[in-house]
Coordinates of C-alpha atoms and ligand atoms in Angstrom, one line a residue:
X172 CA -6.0 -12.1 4.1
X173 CA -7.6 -9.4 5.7
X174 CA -11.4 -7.5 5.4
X175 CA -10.9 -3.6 5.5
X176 CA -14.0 -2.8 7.4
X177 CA -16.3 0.3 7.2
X178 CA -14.5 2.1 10.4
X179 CA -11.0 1.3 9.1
X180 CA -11.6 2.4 5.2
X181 CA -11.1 6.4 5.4
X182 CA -7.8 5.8 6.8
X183 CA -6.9 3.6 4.0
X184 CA -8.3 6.1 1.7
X185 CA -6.1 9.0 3.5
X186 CA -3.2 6.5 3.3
X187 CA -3.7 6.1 -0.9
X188 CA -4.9 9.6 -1.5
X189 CA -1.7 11.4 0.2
X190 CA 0.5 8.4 -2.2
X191 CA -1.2 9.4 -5.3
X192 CA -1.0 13.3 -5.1
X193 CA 2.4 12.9 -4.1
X194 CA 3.2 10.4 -6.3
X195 CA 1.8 12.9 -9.4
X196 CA 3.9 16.2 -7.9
X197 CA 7.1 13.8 -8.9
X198 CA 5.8 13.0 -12.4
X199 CA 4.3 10.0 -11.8
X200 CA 1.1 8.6 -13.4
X201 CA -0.7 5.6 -12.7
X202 CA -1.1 2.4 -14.1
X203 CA -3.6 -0.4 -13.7
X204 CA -1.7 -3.9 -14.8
X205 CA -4.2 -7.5 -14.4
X206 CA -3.5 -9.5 -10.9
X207 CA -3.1 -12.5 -13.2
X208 CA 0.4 -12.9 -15.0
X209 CA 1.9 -15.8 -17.0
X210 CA 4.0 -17.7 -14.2
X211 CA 6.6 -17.7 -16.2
X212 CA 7.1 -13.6 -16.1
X213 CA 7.9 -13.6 -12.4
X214 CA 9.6 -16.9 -12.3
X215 CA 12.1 -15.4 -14.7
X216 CA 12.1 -11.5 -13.2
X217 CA 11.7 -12.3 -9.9
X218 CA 14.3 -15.4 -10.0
X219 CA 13.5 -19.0 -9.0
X220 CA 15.9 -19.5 -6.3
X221 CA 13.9 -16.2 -5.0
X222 CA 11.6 -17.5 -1.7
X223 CA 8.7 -15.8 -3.6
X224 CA 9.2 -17.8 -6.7
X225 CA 10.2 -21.3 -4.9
X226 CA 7.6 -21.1 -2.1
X227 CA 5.2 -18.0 -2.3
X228 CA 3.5 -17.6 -5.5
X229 CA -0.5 -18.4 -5.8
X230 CA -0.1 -20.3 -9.5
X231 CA -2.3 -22.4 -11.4
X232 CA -3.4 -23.7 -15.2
X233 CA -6.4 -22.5 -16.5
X234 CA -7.3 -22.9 -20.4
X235 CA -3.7 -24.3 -21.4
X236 CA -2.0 -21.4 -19.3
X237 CA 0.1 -21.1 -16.5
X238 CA -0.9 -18.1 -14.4
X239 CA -0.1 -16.7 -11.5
X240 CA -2.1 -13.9 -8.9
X241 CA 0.7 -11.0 -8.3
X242 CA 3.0 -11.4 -6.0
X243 CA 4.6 -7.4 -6.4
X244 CA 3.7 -5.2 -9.3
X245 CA 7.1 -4.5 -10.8
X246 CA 7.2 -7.3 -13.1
X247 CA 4.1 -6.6 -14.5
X248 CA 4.6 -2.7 -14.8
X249 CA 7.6 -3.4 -17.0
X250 CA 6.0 -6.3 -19.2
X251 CA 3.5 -3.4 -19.8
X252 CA 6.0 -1.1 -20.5
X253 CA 7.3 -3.5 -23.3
X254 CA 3.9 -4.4 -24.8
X255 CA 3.0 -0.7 -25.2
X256 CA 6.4 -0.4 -26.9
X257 CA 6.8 3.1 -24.6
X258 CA 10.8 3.1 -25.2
X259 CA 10.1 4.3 -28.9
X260 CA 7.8 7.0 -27.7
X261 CA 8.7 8.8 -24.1
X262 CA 12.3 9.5 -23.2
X263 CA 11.2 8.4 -19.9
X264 CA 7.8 6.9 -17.8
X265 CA 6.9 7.3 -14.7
X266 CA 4.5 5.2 -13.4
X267 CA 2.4 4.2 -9.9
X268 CA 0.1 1.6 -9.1
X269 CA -1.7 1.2 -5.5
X270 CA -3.2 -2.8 -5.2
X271 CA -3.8 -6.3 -3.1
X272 CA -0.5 -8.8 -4.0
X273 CA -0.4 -11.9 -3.0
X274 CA 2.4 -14.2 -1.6
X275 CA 1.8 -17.4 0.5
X276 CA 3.8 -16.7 3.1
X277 CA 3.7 -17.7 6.9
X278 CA 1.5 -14.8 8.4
X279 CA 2.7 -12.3 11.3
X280 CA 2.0 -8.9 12.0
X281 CA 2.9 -7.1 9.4
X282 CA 3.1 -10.2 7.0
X283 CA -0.2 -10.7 5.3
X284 CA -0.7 -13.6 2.3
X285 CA -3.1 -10.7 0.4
X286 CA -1.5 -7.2 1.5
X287 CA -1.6 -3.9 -0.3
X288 CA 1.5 -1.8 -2.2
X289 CA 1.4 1.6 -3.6
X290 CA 4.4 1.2 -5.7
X291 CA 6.6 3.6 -8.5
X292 CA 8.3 2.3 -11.1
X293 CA 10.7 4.7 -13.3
X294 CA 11.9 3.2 -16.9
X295 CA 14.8 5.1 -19.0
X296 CA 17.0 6.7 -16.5
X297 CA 20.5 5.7 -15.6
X298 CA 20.6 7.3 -12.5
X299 CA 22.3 8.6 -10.2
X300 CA 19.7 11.7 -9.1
X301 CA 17.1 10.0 -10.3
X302 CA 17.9 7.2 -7.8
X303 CA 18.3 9.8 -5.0
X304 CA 15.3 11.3 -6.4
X305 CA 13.3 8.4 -6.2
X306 CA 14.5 8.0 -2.1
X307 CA 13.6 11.3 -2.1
X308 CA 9.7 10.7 -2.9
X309 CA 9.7 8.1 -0.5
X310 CA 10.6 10.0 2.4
X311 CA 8.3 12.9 1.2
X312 CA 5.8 10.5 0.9
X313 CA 5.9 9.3 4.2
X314 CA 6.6 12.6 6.0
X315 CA 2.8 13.2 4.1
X316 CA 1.5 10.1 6.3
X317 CA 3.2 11.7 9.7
X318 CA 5.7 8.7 9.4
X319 CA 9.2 10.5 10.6
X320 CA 10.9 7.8 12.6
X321 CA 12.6 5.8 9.6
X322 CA 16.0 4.6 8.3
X323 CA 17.1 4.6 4.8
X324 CA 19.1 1.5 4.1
X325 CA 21.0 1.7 0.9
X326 CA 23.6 -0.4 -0.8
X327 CA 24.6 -1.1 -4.3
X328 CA 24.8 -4.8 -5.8
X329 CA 26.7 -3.1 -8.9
X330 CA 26.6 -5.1 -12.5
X331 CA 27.9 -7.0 -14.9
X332 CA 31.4 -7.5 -14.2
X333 CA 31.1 -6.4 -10.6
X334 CA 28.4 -9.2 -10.0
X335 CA 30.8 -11.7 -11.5
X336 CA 33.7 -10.9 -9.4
X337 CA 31.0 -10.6 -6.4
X338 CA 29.8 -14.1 -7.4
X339 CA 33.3 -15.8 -7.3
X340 CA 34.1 -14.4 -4.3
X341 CA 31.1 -15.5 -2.5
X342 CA 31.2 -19.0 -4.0
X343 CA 34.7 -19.3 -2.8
X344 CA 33.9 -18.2 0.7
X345 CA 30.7 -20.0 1.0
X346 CA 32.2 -24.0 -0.5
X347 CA 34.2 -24.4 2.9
X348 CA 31.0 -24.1 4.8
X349 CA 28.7 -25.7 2.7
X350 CA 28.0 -28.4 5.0
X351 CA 27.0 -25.8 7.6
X352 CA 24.9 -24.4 4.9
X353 CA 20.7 -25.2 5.0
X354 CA 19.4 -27.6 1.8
X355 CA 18.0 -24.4 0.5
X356 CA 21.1 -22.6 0.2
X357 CA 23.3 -25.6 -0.9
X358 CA 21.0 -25.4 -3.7
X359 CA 21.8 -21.9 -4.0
X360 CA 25.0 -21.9 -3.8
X361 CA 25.3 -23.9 -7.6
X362 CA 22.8 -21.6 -8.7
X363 CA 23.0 -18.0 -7.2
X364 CA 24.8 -17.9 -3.8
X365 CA 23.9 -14.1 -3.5
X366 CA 20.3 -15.4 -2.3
X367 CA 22.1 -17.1 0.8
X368 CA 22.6 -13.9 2.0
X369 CA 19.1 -13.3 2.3
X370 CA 18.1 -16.4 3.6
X371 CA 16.0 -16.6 6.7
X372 CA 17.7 -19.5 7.8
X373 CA 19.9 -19.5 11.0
X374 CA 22.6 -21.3 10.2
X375 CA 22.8 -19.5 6.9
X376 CA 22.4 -16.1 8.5
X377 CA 25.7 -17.2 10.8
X378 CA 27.4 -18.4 8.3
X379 CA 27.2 -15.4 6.1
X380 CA 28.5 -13.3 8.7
X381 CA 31.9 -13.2 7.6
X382 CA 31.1 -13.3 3.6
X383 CA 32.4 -10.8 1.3
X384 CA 31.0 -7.6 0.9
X385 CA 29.9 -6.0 -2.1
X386 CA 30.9 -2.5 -1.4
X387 CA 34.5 -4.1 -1.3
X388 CA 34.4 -5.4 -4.5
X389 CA 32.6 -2.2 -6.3
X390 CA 34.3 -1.2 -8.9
X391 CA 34.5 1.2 -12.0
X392 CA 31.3 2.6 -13.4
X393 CA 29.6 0.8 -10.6
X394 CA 31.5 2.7 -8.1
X395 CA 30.9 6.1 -9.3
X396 CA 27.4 5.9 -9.5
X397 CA 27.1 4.8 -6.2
X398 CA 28.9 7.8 -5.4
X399 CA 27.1 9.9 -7.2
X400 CA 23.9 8.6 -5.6
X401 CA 24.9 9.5 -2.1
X402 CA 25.7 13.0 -3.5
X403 CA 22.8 13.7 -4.8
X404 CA 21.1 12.5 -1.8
X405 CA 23.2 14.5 0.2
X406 CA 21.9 17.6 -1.8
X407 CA 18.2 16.6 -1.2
X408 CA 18.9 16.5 2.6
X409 CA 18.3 13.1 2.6
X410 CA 19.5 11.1 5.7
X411 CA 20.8 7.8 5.1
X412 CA 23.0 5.4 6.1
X413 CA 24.9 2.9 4.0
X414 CA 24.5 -0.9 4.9
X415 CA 26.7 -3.1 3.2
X416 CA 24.6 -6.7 4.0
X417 CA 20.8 -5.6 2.6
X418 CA 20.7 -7.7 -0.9
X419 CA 17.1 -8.0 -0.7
X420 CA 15.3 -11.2 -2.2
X421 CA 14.7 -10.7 -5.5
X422 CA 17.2 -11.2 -8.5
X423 CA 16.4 -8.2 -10.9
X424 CA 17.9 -5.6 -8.8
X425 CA 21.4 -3.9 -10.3
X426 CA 23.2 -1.2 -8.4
X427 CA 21.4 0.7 -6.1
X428 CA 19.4 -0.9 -3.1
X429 CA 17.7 0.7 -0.9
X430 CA 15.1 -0.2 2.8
X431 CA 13.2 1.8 4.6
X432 CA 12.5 1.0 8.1
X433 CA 10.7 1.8 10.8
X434 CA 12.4 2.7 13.8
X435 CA 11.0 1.8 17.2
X436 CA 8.0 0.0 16.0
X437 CA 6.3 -3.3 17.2
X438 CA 6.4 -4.5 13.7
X439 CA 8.8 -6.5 14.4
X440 CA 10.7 -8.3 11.5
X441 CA 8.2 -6.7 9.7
X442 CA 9.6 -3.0 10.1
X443 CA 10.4 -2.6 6.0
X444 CA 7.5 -0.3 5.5
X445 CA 9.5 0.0 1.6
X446 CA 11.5 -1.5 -0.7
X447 CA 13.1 -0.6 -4.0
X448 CA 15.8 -0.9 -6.2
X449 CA 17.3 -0.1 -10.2
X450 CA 16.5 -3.4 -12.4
X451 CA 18.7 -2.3 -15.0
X452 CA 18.2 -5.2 -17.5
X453 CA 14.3 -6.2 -16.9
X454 CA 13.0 -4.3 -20.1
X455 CA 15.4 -5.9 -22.1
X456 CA 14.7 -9.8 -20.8
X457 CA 10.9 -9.1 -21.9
X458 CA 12.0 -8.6 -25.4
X459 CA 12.1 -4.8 -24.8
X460 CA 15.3 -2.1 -26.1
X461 CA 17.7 -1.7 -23.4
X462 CA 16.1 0.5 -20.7
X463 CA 17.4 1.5 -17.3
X464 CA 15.0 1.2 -14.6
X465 CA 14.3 2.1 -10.9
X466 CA 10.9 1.5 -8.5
X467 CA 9.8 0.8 -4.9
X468 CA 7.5 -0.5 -3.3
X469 CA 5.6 -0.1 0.1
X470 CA 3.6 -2.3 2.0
X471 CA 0.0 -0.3 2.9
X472 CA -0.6 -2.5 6.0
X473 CA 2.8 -1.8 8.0
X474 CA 2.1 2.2 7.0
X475 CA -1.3 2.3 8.8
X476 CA 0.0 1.1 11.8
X477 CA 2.9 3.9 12.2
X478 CA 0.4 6.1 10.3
X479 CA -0.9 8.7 13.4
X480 CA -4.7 7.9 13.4
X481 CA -6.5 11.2 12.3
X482 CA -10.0 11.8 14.0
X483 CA -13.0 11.2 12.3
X484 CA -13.9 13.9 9.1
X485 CA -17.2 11.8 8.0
X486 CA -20.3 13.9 8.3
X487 CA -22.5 12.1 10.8
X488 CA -25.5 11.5 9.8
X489 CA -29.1 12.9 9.9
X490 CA -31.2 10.3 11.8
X491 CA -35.3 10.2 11.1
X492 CA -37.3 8.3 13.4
X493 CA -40.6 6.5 11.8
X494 CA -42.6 5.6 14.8
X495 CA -43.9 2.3 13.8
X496 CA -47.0 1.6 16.4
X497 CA -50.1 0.1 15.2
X498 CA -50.7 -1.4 11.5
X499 CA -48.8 0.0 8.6
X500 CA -51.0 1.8 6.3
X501 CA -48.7 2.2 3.3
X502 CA -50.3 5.4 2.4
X503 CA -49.1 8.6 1.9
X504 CA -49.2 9.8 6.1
X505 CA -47.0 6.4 7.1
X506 CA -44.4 7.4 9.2
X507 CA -42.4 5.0 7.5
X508 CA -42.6 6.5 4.0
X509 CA -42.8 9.6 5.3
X510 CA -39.3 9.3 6.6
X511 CA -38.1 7.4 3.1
X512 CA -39.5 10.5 1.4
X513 CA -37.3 13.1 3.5
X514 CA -34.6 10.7 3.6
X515 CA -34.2 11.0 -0.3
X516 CA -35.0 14.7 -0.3
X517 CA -32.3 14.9 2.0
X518 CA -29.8 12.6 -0.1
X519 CA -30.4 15.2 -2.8
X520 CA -29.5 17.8 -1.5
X521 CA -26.2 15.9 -0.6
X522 CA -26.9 15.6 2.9
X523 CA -26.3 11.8 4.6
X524 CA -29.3 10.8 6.1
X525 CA -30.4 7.5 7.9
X526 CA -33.6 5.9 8.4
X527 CA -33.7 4.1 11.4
X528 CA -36.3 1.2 11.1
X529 CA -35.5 -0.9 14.1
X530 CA -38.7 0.5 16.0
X531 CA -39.5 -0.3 19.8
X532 CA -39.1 2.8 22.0
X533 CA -38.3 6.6 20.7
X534 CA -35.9 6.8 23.7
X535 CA -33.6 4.2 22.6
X536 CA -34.0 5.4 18.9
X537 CA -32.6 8.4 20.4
X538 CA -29.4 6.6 22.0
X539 CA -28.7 5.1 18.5
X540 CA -28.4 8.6 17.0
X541 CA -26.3 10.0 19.8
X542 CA -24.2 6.7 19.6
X543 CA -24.2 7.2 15.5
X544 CA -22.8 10.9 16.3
X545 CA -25.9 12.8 14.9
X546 CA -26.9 16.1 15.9
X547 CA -30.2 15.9 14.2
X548 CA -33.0 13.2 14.6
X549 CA -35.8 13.7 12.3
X550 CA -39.2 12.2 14.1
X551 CA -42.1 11.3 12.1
X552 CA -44.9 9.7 14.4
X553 CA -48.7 9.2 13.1
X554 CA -49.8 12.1 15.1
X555 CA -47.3 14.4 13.7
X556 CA -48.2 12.7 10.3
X557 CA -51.8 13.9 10.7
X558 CA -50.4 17.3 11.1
X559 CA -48.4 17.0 8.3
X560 CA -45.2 18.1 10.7
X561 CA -42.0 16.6 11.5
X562 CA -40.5 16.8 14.9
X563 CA -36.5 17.8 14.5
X564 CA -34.6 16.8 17.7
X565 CA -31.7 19.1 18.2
X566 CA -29.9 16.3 20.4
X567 CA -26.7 19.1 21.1
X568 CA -29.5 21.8 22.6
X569 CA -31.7 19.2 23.6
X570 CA -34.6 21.2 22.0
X571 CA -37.7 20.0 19.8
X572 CA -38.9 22.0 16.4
X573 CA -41.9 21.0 14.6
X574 CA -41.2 21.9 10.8
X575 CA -44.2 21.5 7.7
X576 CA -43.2 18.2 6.0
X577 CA -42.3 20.0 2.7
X578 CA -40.2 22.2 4.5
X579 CA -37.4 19.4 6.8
X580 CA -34.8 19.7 4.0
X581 CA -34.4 23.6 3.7
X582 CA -34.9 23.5 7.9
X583 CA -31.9 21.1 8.5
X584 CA -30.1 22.2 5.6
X585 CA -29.9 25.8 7.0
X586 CA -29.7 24.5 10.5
X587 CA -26.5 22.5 9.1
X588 CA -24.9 25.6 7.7
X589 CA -25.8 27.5 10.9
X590 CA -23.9 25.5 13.8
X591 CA -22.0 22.5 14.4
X592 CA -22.9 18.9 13.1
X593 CA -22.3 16.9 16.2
X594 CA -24.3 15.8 18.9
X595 CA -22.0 16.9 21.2
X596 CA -20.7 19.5 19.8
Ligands
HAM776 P1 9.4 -6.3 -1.6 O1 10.5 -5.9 -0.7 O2 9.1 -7.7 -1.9 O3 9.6 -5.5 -3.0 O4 8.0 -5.6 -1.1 C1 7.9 -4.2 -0.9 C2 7.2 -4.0 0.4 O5 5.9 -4.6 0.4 C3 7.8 -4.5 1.7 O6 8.8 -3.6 2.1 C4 6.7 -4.6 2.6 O7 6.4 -3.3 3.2 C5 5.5 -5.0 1.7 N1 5.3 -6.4 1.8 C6 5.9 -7.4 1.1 N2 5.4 -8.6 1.5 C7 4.4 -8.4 2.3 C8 3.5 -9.2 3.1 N3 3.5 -10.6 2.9 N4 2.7 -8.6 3.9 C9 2.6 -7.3 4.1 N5 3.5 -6.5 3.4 C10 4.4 -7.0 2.6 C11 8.9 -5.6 -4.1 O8 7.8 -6.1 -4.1 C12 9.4 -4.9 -5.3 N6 8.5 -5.0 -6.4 C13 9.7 -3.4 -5.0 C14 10.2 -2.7 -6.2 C15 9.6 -1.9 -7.1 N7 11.5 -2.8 -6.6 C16 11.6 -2.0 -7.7 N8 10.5 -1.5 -8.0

């Protein structure tokens, strides 16, 4: 779990800012869903031979209920969905979320146990262009970030009778080998042998080499809209490239699947800057009408590190300078509330201002501006408090005003407006 520290948080707010207002030119509104969920809603969503069900989740009983902190946001988007009975009311919802989830996995760059998504979810629409449409936002999105070097993965696990066949067939390729198989995908194979395909297990990931692919068995309805998805993307100039082994780990996905990855990045195993899919029957299992579906979701950490790092916008600050020698007098000529006092005048009139209150020499007060990036340094010294003057430091011209007290804030303000905010400017 990571701190986002002052010097990191504008680009995070870049990165959520450009998500939003792209996110709302597609439709899209957001929603704000608790981090706590009843276990039991991603256990059955998210699939318990999923490795963020059987290993990951953060649960625990509190008051006579089972909770558990978020591991993604979909589940919880669609259990809203349902409570706010939405089907009756919109023909269709769009709706995005940007927030810390939380999976206990083993950590690596680029694998965080809190991290951050900015996800959409879409509910009641069958698709196809709105699954290409969806991809489509993605890739807008990212181009937004100055994220260009990525692959579109896309696959379709089909339904219903598709799934069957697709089941059968993998159970009868996978029996021969099950002794080659790891304890976690035996398991898997009496339960849901479409998760051994995902497994990060070695000797499952050789063994599934030659298993049946999906694409092969497509069928029907299932066929067609995959079809009709690539069209569409096609239309959108949307590059892609179809990849017959992404399942992805999580068992609510029907038909169209779909990575986004990072090419040439040090990310690693960690280069899936987005995932998404259609979870065709999730409304429904939550006690909802039947309601087609379709969301991503990408991980904020991995986008900040392909994310080209913009130089620094924040205003620098104007510095004032109490001088601090002998006794403080607390009365109205002490430097130090002096400087408070033009400090908040200055706040007022919106501009960032900094009292520095360290002390010890002017000179190194002075280095502490320049370091901070300020152009102005606002001195306010007993002598000069006598006077009732200020002495403004231009540290860019390296030249000194002294300015009446009552007039610092109109001063810097119009010296602001007049020339360049940096010291070195
Ligand atoms: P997911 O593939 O589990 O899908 O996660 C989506 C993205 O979140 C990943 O591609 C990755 O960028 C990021 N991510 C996941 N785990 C971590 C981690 N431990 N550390 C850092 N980043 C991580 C979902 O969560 C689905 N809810 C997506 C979705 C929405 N499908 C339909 N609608």
């Amino acid at each position: 779990m990571n701190d986002i520290l002052p010097a990191e948080a504008p680009q995070w707010r870049r990165l959520e800012q450009a998500f939003r207002a792209r996110a709302e030119l597609y439709g899209y509104g957001e929603v704000r869903t608790p981090i706590l969920e009843a276990s039991e809603l991603f256990a059955k969503q998210m699939g318990e031979t999923s490795d963020v069900v059987e290993k990951e989740m953060y649960s625990f009983d509190r008051h006579g209920d089972a909770l558990t902190v978020r591991p993604e946001g979909t589940a919880g988007a669609a259990r809203a969905y349902v409570e706010h009975n939405l089907a009756n009311q919109e023909p269709c919802t769009r709706w995005y979320y940007v927030g810390p989830m939380f999976r206990g996995e083993r950590p690596a760059k680029g694998r965080y146990r809190q991290f951050y998504q900015a996800g959409c979810e879409l509910f009641g629409d069958a698709g196809p262009a709105t699954d290409a449409e969806t991809i489509d936002l993605v890739l807008a999105i990212l181009r937004d970030l100055g994220i260009h070097d990525v692959t579109v993965h896309l696959n379709s696990l089909g339904d219903g009778d598709t799934r069957e066949r697709f089941r059968a067939a993998l159970v009868e390729y996978f029996e021969p080998l099950r002794a080659t198989l790891s304890e976690d995908s035996q398991r898997r194979l009496d339960k849901n042998p479409l998760r051994i395909l995902d497994s990060k297990d070695r000797a499952d990931q050789e063994a599934s080499k030659g298993a049946p692919r999906i694409l092969d068995i497509l069928g029907g309805e299932d066929r067609a809209h995959f079809e009709g998805v690539k069209a569409h993307l096609r239309a959108l100039e949307v590059p892609f490239v179809e990849d017959p082994t992404l399942v992805r780990g999580l068992d609510y996905y029907t038909r169209t699947l779909f990575e986004v990855r990072a090419n040439n990045s040090d990310l690693g195993a960690q280069s899936t800057v987005c995932g998404g899919g259609r979870y065709d029957h999730m409304v429904e299992g939550l006690g909802g009408p039947k309601t087609p579906a379709i969301g991503f979701a990408m991980g904020l950490e991995r986008l900040l590190t392909l994310m080209p790092t913009a130089t620094g916008t924040e205003a620098p600050p104007v510095v004032l300078v109490p001088l601090l020698d002998g006794e403080a007098t607390a009365g109205a000529a002490d430097p130090s509330i002096l400087a408070a006092r033009i400090a908040k005048g200055l706040r007022e009139a919106t501009v960032r201002a900094e009292v520095d209150t360290r002390g010890g020499k002017l000179k190194n007060a002075l280095a502490r501006a320049e370091k901070r990036g300020a152009r102005w340094v606002v001195i306010v010294g007993r002598n000069e408090a006598e006077r009732g003057i200020a002495a403004i430091k231009d540290l860019a011209k390296r030249a000194q005003h002294d300015v009446p007290l009552g007039e610092v804030v109109a001063w810097l303000q119009a010296a602001r407006a007049a020339g360049d905010e940096r010291g070195t400017g």
